[in-house]
PDB file of C-alpha atoms in Angstrom:
ATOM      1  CA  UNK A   1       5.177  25.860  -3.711  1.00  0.00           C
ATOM      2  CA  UNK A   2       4.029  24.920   0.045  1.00  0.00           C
ATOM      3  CA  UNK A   3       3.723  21.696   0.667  1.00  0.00           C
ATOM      4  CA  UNK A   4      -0.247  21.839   0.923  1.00  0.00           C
ATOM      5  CA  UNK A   5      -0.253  22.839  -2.812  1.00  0.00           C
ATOM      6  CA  UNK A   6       1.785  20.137  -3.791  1.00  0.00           C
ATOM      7  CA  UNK A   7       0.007  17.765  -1.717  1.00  0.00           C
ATOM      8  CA  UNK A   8      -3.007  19.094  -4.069  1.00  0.00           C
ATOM      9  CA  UNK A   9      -1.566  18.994  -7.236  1.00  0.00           C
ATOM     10  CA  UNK A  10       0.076  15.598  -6.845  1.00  0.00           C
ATOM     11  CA  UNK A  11      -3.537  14.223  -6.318  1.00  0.00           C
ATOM     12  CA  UNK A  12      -4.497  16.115  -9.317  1.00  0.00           C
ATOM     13  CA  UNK A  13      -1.655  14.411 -11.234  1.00  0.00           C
ATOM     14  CA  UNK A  14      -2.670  11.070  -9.943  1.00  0.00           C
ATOM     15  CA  UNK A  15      -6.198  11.430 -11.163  1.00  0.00           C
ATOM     16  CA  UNK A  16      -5.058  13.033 -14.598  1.00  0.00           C
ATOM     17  CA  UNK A  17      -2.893   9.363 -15.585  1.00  0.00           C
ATOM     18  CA  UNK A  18      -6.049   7.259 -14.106  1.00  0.00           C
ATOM     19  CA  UNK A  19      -8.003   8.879 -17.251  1.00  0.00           C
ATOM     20  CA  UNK A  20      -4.632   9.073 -19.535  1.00  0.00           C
ATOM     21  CA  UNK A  21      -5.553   5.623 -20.906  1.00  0.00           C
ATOM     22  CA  UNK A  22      -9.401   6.443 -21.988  1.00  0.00           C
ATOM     23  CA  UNK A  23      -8.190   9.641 -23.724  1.00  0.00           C
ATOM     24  CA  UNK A  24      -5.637   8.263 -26.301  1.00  0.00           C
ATOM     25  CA  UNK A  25      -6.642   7.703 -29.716  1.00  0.00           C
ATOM     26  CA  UNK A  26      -7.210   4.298 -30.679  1.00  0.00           C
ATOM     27  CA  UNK A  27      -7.550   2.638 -27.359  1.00  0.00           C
ATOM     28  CA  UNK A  28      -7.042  -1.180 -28.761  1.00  0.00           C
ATOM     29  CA  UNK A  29      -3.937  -0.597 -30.015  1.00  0.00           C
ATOM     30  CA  UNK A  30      -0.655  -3.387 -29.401  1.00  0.00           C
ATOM     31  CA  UNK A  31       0.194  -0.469 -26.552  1.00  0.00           C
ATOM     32  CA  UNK A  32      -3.044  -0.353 -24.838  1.00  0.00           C
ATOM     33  CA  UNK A  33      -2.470  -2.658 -21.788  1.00  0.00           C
ATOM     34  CA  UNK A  34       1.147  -1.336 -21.327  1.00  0.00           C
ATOM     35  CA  UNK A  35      -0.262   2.636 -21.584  1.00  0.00           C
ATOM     36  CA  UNK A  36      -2.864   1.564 -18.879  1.00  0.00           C
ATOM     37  CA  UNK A  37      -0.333  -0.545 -16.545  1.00  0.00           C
ATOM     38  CA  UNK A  38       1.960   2.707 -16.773  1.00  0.00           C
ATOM     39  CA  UNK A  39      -0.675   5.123 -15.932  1.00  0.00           C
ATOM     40  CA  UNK A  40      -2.242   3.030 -12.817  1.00  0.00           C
ATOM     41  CA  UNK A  41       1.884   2.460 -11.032  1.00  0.00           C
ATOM     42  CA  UNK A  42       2.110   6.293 -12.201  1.00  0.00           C
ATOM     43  CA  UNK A  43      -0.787   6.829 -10.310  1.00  0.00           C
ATOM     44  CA  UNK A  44       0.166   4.629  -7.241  1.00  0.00           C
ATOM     45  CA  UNK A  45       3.433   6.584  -7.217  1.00  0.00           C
ATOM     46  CA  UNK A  46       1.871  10.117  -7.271  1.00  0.00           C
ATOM     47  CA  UNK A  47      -0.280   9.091  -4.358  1.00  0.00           C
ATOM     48  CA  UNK A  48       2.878   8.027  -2.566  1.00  0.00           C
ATOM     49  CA  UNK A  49       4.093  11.478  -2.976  1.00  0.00           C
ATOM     50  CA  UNK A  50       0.934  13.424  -2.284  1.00  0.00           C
ATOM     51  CA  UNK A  51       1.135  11.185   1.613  1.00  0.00           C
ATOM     52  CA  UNK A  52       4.191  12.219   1.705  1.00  0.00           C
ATOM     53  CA  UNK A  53       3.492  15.657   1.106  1.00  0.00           C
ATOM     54  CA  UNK A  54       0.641  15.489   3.260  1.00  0.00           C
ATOM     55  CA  UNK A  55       2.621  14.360   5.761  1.00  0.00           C
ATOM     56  CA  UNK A  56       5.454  16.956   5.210  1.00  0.00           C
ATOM     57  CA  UNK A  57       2.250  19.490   5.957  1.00  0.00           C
ATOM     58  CA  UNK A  58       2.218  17.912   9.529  1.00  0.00           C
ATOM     59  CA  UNK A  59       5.738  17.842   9.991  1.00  0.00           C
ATOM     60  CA  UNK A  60       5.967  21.246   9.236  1.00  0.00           C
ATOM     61  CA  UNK A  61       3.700  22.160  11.573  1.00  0.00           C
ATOM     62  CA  UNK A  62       5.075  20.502  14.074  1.00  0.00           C
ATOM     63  CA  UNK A  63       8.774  21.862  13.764  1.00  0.00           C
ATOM     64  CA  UNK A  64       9.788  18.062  12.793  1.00  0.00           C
ATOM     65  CA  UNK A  65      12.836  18.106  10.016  1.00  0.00           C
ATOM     66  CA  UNK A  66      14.486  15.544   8.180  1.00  0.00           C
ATOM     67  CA  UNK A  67      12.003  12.534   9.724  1.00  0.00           C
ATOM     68  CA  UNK A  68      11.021  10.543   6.745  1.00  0.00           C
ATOM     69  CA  UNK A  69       7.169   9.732   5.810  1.00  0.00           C
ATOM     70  CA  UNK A  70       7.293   6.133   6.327  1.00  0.00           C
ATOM     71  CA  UNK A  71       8.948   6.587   9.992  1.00  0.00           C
ATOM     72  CA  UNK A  72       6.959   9.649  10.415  1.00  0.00           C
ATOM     73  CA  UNK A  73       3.422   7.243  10.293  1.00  0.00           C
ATOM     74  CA  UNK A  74       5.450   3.998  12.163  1.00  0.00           C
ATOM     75  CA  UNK A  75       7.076   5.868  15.233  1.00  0.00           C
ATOM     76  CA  UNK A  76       6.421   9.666  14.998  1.00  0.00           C
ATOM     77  CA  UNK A  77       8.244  12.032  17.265  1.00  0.00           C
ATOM     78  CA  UNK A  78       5.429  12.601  19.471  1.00  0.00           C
ATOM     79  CA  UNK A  79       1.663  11.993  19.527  1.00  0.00           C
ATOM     80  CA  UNK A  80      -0.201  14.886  16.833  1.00  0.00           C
ATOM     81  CA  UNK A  81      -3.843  14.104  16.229  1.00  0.00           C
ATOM     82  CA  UNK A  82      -3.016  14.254  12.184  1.00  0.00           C
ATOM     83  CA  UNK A  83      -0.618  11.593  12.319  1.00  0.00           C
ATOM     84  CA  UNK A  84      -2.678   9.205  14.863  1.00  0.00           C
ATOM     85  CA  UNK A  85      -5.781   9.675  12.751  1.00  0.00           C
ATOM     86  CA  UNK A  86      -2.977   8.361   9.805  1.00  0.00           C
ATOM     87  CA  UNK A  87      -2.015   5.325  11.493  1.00  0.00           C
ATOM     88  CA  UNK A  88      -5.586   4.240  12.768  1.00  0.00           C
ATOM     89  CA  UNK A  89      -6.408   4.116   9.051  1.00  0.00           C
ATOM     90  CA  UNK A  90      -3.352   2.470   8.705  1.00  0.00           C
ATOM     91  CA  UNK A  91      -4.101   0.068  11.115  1.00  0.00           C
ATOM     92  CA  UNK A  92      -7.153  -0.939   9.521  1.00  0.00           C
ATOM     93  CA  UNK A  93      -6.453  -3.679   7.245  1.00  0.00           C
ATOM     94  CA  UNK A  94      -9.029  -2.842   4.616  1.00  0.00           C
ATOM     95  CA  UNK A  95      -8.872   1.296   4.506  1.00  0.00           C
ATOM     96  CA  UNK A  96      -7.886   2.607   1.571  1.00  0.00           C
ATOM     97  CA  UNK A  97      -4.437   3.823   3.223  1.00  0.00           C
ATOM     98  CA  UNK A  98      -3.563   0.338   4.154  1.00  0.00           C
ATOM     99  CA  UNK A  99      -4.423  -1.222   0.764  1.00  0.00           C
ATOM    100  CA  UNK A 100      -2.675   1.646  -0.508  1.00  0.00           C
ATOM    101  CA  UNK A 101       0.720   1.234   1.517  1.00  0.00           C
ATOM    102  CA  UNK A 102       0.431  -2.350   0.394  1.00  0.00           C
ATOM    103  CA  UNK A 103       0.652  -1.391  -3.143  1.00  0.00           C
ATOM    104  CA  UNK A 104       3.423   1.038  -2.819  1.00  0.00           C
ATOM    105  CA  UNK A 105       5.245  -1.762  -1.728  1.00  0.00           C
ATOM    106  CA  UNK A 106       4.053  -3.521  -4.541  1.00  0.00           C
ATOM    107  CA  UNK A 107       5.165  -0.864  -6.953  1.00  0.00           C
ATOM    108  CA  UNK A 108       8.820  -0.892  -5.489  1.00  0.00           C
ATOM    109  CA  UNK A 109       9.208  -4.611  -5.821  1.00  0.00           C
ATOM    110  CA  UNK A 110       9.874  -6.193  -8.775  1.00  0.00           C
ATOM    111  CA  UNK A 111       6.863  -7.502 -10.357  1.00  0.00           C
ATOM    112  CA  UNK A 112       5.202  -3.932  -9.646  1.00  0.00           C
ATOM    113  CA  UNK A 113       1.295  -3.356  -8.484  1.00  0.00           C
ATOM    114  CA  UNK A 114      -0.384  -3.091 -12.355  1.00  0.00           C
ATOM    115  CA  UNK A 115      -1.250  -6.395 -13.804  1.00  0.00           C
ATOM    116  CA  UNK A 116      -2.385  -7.253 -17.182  1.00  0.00           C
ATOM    117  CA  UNK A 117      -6.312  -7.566 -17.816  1.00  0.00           C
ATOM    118  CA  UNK A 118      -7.766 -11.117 -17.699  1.00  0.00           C
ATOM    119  CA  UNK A 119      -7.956 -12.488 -20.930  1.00  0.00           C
ATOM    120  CA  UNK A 120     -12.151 -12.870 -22.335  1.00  0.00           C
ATOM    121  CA  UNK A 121     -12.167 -16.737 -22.122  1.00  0.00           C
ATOM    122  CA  UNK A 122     -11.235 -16.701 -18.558  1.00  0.00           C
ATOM    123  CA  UNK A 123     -14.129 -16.969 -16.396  1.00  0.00           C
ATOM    124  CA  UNK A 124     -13.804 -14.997 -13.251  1.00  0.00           C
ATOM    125  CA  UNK A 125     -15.078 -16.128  -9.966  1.00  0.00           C
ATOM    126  CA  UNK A 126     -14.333 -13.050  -7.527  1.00  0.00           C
ATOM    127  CA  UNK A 127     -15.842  -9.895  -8.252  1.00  0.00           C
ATOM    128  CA  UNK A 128     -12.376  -8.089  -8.465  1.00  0.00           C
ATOM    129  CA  UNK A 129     -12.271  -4.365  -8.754  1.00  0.00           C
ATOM    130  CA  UNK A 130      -9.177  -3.161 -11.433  1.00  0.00           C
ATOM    131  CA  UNK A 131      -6.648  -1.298  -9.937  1.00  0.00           C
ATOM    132  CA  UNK A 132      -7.564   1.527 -11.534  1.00  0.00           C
ATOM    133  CA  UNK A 133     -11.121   1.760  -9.678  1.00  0.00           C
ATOM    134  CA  UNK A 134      -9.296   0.986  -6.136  1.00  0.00           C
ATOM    135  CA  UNK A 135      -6.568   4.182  -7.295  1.00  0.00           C
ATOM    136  CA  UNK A 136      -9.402   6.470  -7.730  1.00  0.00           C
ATOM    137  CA  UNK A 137     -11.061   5.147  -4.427  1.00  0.00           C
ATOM    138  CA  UNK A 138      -7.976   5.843  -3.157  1.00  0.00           C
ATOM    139  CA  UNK A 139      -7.854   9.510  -4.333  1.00  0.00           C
ATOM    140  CA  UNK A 140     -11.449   9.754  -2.986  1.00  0.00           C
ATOM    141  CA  UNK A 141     -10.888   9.265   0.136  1.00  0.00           C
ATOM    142  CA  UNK A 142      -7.517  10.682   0.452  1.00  0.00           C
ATOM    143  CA  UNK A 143      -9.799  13.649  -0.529  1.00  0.00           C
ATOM    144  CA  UNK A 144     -11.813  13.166   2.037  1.00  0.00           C
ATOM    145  CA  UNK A 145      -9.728  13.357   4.637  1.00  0.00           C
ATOM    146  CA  UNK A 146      -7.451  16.462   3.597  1.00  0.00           C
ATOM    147  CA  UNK A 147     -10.062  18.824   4.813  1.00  0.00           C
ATOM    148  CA  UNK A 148     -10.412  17.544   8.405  1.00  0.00           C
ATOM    149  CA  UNK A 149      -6.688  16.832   9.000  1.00  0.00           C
ATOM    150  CA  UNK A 150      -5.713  20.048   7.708  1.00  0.00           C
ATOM    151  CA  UNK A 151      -8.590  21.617   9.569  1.00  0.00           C
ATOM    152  CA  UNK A 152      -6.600  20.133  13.271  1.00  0.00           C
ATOM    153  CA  UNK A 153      -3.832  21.633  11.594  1.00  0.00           C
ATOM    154  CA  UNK A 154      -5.161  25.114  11.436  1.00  0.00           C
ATOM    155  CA  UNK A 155      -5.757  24.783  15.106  1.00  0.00           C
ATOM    156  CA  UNK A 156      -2.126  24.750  16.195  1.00  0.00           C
TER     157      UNK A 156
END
């Protein structure tokens, strides 16, 4: 499988665990908020590997082996639009790539990214979007920008 496939079917995978939750049977069961914690750092952890993917697609490209994702977006090898158009987004504290690198690094600490649903007597004061919702914004985008990134990449 090239790397552009995979790239595509891990954010097909992601997207298939955000709705693994609202398909199983009898959604109040005792394992409800555990299935839906699993599926959302599932999710999270897909989308780490379809950026990494992605970002294998550029390295390929560009003849770089062996240079890992993370130090791929923090120092790359040399300047390639792709990866500069990465780490602007990056560099923006509220993209969805930043917020999304911030939860990776959630999900490989110890407390993880998911957290348990506030129980119906609390009163919330911030409008607070689940993680789920910010996942699939996530995907969105990440969607989004596939076609033009890959479309520079054609170009070489």
């Amino acid at each position: 499988m090239s790397a552009r496939s995979r790239t595509n079917q891990l954010l097909y995978q992601a997207e298939l665990l955000l709705a693994a939750p609202l398909l199983s049977a009898s959604a109040a069961d005792e394992h409800h908020e555990a299935r839906r914690m699993a599926c959302e750092e599932g999710a999270v952890a897909m989308l780490e590997l379809a950026l990494a993917s992605l970002i294998a697609e550029v390295c390929e490209t560009c003849r770089w082996t062996g240079v890992p994702w993370r130090e791929v977006l923090e120092q790359p090898p040399r300047a390639v639009a792709e990866i500069e158009r990465l780490r602007m987004l990056l560099s923006e504290n509220d993209s969805w790539l930043a917020r999304l690198l911030a939860n990776i690094d959630k999900l490989h600490g110890s407390d993880g990214v998911a957290r348990r649903e506030q129980q119906a007597a609390v009163i919330v004061t911030t409008q607070q979007a689940g993680l789920s919702d910010e996942v699939r914004w996530y995907i969105d985008e990440f969607r989004r920008l596939l076609p033009e990134l890959r479309e520079t990449g054609v170009e070489w």
